[in-house]
Amino acid sequence: MHTLDDHAKDISEDAADEAGPDLSLEMNLKEQDTGAGGTIILFFILGLFASLVVGWIIFPKLLYSNKKQPIDFNHVFHVEEVDNGCESCHFFRADGTFSGAPKLAQCIDCHEEIQGISPDEIKFVEEYVSKEREVPWLIYSRQPDCVFFSHAAHIKGAQMDCVTCHGHMGESESLKVYEENRITGYSRDIWGKSIGGFKKNTWDRMKMDDCAECHRENAANIEITDIPTPTQRLIDHIVNLVPPGTSTFGKGGSVQTERDPCFACHK
Amino acid sequence: MKIGRRGFLSFVIGGAAGTALSPLPWKMMDDSSIWTQMWPWTPVPEDGEASYVNSVCTLCSGHCGITVRKIDNRAVKIEGMKGHPVNNGGMCLLGLSGLQLLYGPMRVKTPLKRTGKRGQGQWKKISWNDAVSEVVEKLRDIRSEGNPQTVGFISGSDRGTVSRLFDRFLTAYGSPNFMRMPSVRDSYELTQYLMQGVQALPGFDFENADFIVSFGSGIIDGWGSPVRMSRVHSAWQSADVKVIQIEPRLSNTAAKSDKWIPINPGTEAALAMGLAHVIVKESLYDAAFVKNYVEGFFDWKNRVIDKYNPDTVASITGIDRGTIVVLARGFANASKPLAVCGRGNGTTPVSLDECMAVNALNALVGNINKKGGVWAVSEPNYINWPEIEMDAKAAAGLQHERLDGAGSKTYPFTRYLLPRLPETIDSGEKFPLQALFVSGANPLYTHPDTRAVRNAFDKIPLVVSFSSYMDETAQNADLILPNHVYLERYEDVPTPAGMIQPVIGLSRPVVAPQFDTRHVGDVVIQMAKGLGGSVAKTFPWDSYDSCLKETLGDLWNFLMEEGFWSNTGAMPPFFGTSYETASGKFELINKDTGSIPQFKPVSIEGDEKDYPLLLIPYDSIRLACGFIGDPPFVMKTVEDSVLKGKDVFVELNPKTARNQGLREGQRVVLTTPKGKAEVKVHLFEGIMPGLVALPRGLGHTAWDEYLAGKGINFNALIGPVEDPDSGLDAAWGIRAKLEKA
């Protein structure tokens, strides 16, 4: 008949039996590690490297498709021909709206007939002018449809020049390849050539972060400075959990967000 | 080297770390959010230059001024024109949705020739030249056989150059059969002719009236010029003008009036006579006016006193005696009282009795051709064309009587009697009508007893529709020669319905024609030229545009600049001398015809035993029931208690429902002597017991998928009832029964 003590002894013996083989396994592992540890690190590095290659090099190649403009255009040549710089063709209409890419109506004054020998001009006159079809230009700076951007406020109001956002487009002799984002359908120029989102010049990117950056830097002269960028907002929301009404951003025009009104820029 | 579990895991971890350090997840997140916020299949309006074009809306007879906003070449919004005498910036639901009639799927895009049986919807495209020459050939044949009078034209209007060109064409060709779509204007015109001796437009100075008695006129339900009426109605509210609405159903107008008096349907004339009785008996009438300018007062007075005492009228109308007396006193004692008639939106005539009785009320209080009263507005006279050249064939053709009987011995003074046409075609000789043209009208939908109308149309060898839309009439035509829609064409638009000041508007192209359509005016001119001879000589113009420009003369430039011309300082014709009757006075009794304001019940179809209920129609500003059907935007506003899915609701008083053993939402079969249809029941305290009300404007069989097949067409359930005095269709309802489906 077992007593309590016997039972206790049984258990401890069982435990000893179990511990035996475990210890030996540990020994085996240690032996293997010396050879396999390197492999694991190697695989880690392999994985890391492969995904970095995919993310930084292959992904952008897959993400964008290359499209050619319907016809080529020489900005340098045309800027020399006109009197009023960019605004000769990219002008403000009488009601203050911005015309964007010129339409046939602007081109037709000079190009009713073929002027030179450029094959692109011949194509332009034959395919578009004489058939009264508008050229389906691919617009590098076309923002998503929800974005409202007033050229008048920036060019007329803040006296900015075109280069600040559009770069030295006016100095190009031919139109570059239009890289279309396969997911969104917008140009690569919005996110910027650098897939990492880095920029050297103000015109390298046209995302909301870039609007916000400029608006913050020029806070003294600008009415709307409180533009919450997507990245910034995420951080703010984590770091800056405050009850409504006590936001460090102060009170903007909107009752809901206590910030400046979203609809100033978002349709 | 063997890849073990650990190796694989560390590869994955490395991959995850690397992915996190690459732009891939962040960029994908950004792109997918942009993608989801701007689904590529969501249409986005093009950006472009904004511009505005002033024009006139011709979707109803209200003729509002419109300002159309365009982005580049696309019309994007229709707004009311500021400063326009009709709407001053206001706009109705249908007018706002006009762009859907321009860009919508219901348009006929090219001339079409029927290939299958009528109404089968099988068409082939043909060129304009082929289409026009086919019509011309047929017309030439008919004419050479000596039957030019067998050609008819149904037009939505008889005013303005386009309608006048139709009329001119028929006259030169040799047919008297130009017909206008019916409306309450027919009743008013005849009334004014018989009582005042003038052919004029009825105008109502609502802006200056202060006590309105409306005999069922849907003042804010589409009657007259709807936006003007709506503006007037708002002004009445702030000016404390009394509005008394008399009708069997609590319409929107009734709900917004100062007092709603439910009346047995079809007895409005009796009430008007009852009011006259009180006014005459208590000497509340304008004695000076009556003495100086009214003829036949004493004869009429005796009849009124005899026959229409308030007790009698109370038993006819179902309105209690006290209410009648109070209303009569209120009306007569107001400083600018005004009585109007024309049920619902006024697109159906009323009996001559009723219109004369209401006009007599106005005469009793002396407000004929006075501020705040009813005016006989003369048409702006700007269409002065050379005489029509008529050859022998035309002269012979014009000797024939009109097919609809208007102007005949029976109905000498009625101008158009379109509702009588189907019967004439059915009962007449073999082919009383060999060719029929339809423009700006959809008789196969809007005419009472649509089945009979369709049968009659089937007997016409050639039906040509000028409709821009695939409507019921176009669908059953042999040829469709699509007109430009109103936003694509020039047209002069004379004085809107019910206005007191003469207005000429210019409807002009807002956008270039979107399809291979042609201005109906041009087609008529081409048809005339194709026929040659005197018909061609009657049309000296190259095109409709040149005709219009020449017709308007100096006005053209003015209209191009301003959009409309209006005589803002228009005065009424002097009330004392404006009567061209035999006596030179306002005649209460017309001696020639014996017409007199009185009440004779209009006997409607069906007997009470088989059909215990009365079916009446109702109109709503949300349901277009004329030649234009509701575009999708307007359909969206129709309430669930009117139309749910494809089911239309009939309104029924809870008491009636209880007697019939029916409950809310129940599916029932509505039967009238003219047809039957499945409907649902909606219980409504605002309708008198014993009545069933069905909205007009639904039940299209043509048009587009947003409108066709929804609800029931009221006109399929009712037939015309001829007013013995005028020949006009005076039906206000029909007997009906409801049975559980």
mmCIF file of N, CA, C and O in Angstrom, chain A residues 35-44, chain B residues 1-2 7 10:
data_model
loop_
_atom_site.group_PDB
_atom_site.id
_atom_site.type_symbol
_atom_site.label_atom_id
_atom_site.label_comp_id
_atom_site.label_asym_id
_atom_site.label_seq_id
_atom_site.Cartn_x
_atom_site.Cartn_y
_atom_site.Cartn_z
ATOM 1 N N GLY A 35 27.458 24.655 -36.323
ATOM 2 C CA GLY A 35 27.366 24.628 -37.784
ATOM 3 C C GLY A 35 26.146 25.365 -38.315
ATOM 4 O O GLY A 35 26.229 26.121 -39.270
ATOM 5 N N ALA A 36 24.973 25.207 -37.613
ATOM 6 C CA ALA A 36 23.708 25.723 -38.135
ATOM 7 C C ALA A 36 23.495 27.204 -37.838
ATOM 8 O O ALA A 36 22.761 27.877 -38.543
ATOM 9 N N GLY A 37 24.135 27.766 -36.775
ATOM 10 C CA GLY A 37 23.938 29.177 -36.406
ATOM 11 C C GLY A 37 24.263 30.084 -37.582
ATOM 12 O O GLY A 37 23.520 31.015 -37.909
ATOM 13 N N GLY A 38 25.314 29.769 -38.252
ATOM 14 C CA GLY A 38 25.707 30.566 -39.407
ATOM 15 C C GLY A 38 24.666 30.512 -40.502
ATOM 16 O O GLY A 38 24.338 31.539 -41.122
ATOM 17 N N THR A 39 24.085 29.312 -40.670
ATOM 18 C CA THR A 39 23.077 29.148 -41.715
ATOM 19 C C THR A 39 21.864 30.031 -41.430
ATOM 20 O O THR A 39 21.323 30.682 -42.331
ATOM 21 N N ILE A 40 21.485 30.020 -40.144
ATOM 22 C CA ILE A 40 20.296 30.817 -39.786
ATOM 23 C C ILE A 40 20.530 32.293 -40.078
ATOM 24 O O ILE A 40 19.704 32.965 -40.686
ATOM 25 N N ILE A 41 21.677 32.761 -39.683
ATOM 26 C CA ILE A 41 21.984 34.176 -39.941
ATOM 27 C C ILE A 41 22.040 34.423 -41.443
ATOM 28 O O ILE A 41 21.511 35.417 -41.952
ATOM 29 N N LEU A 42 22.618 33.444 -42.134
ATOM 30 C CA LEU A 42 22.697 33.577 -43.583
ATOM 31 C C LEU A 42 21.305 33.703 -44.202
ATOM 32 O O LEU A 42 21.045 34.578 -45.027
ATOM 33 N N PHE A 43 20.432 32.810 -43.723
ATOM 34 C CA PHE A 43 19.065 32.864 -44.257
ATOM 35 C C PHE A 43 18.384 34.185 -43.920
ATOM 36 O O PHE A 43 17.653 34.748 -44.718
ATOM 37 N N PHE A 44 18.646 34.640 -42.707
ATOM 38 C CA PHE A 44 18.055 35.928 -42.298
ATOM 39 C C PHE A 44 18.529 37.036 -43.245
ATOM 40 O O PHE A 44 17.754 37.828 -43.765
ATOM 41 N N MET B 1 23.193 22.245 -49.302
ATOM 42 C CA MET B 1 22.745 22.802 -48.004
ATOM 43 C C MET B 1 21.237 22.581 -47.860
ATOM 44 O O MET B 1 20.461 22.869 -48.756
ATOM 45 N N LYS B 2 20.942 22.022 -46.675
ATOM 46 C CA LYS B 2 19.535 21.702 -46.465
ATOM 47 C C LYS B 2 18.827 22.855 -45.743
ATOM 48 O O LYS B 2 19.339 23.408 -44.774
ATOM 49 N N GLY B 7 15.905 27.523 -40.689
ATOM 50 C CA GLY B 7 16.439 28.316 -41.781
ATOM 51 C C GLY B 7 15.329 29.056 -42.514
ATOM 52 O O GLY B 7 15.431 30.252 -42.810
ATOM 53 N N SER B 10 13.992 31.868 -40.369
ATOM 54 C CA SER B 10 14.839 33.046 -40.295
ATOM 55 C C SER B 10 14.846 33.794 -41.633
ATOM 56 O O SER B 10 14.935 35.017 -41.683
#
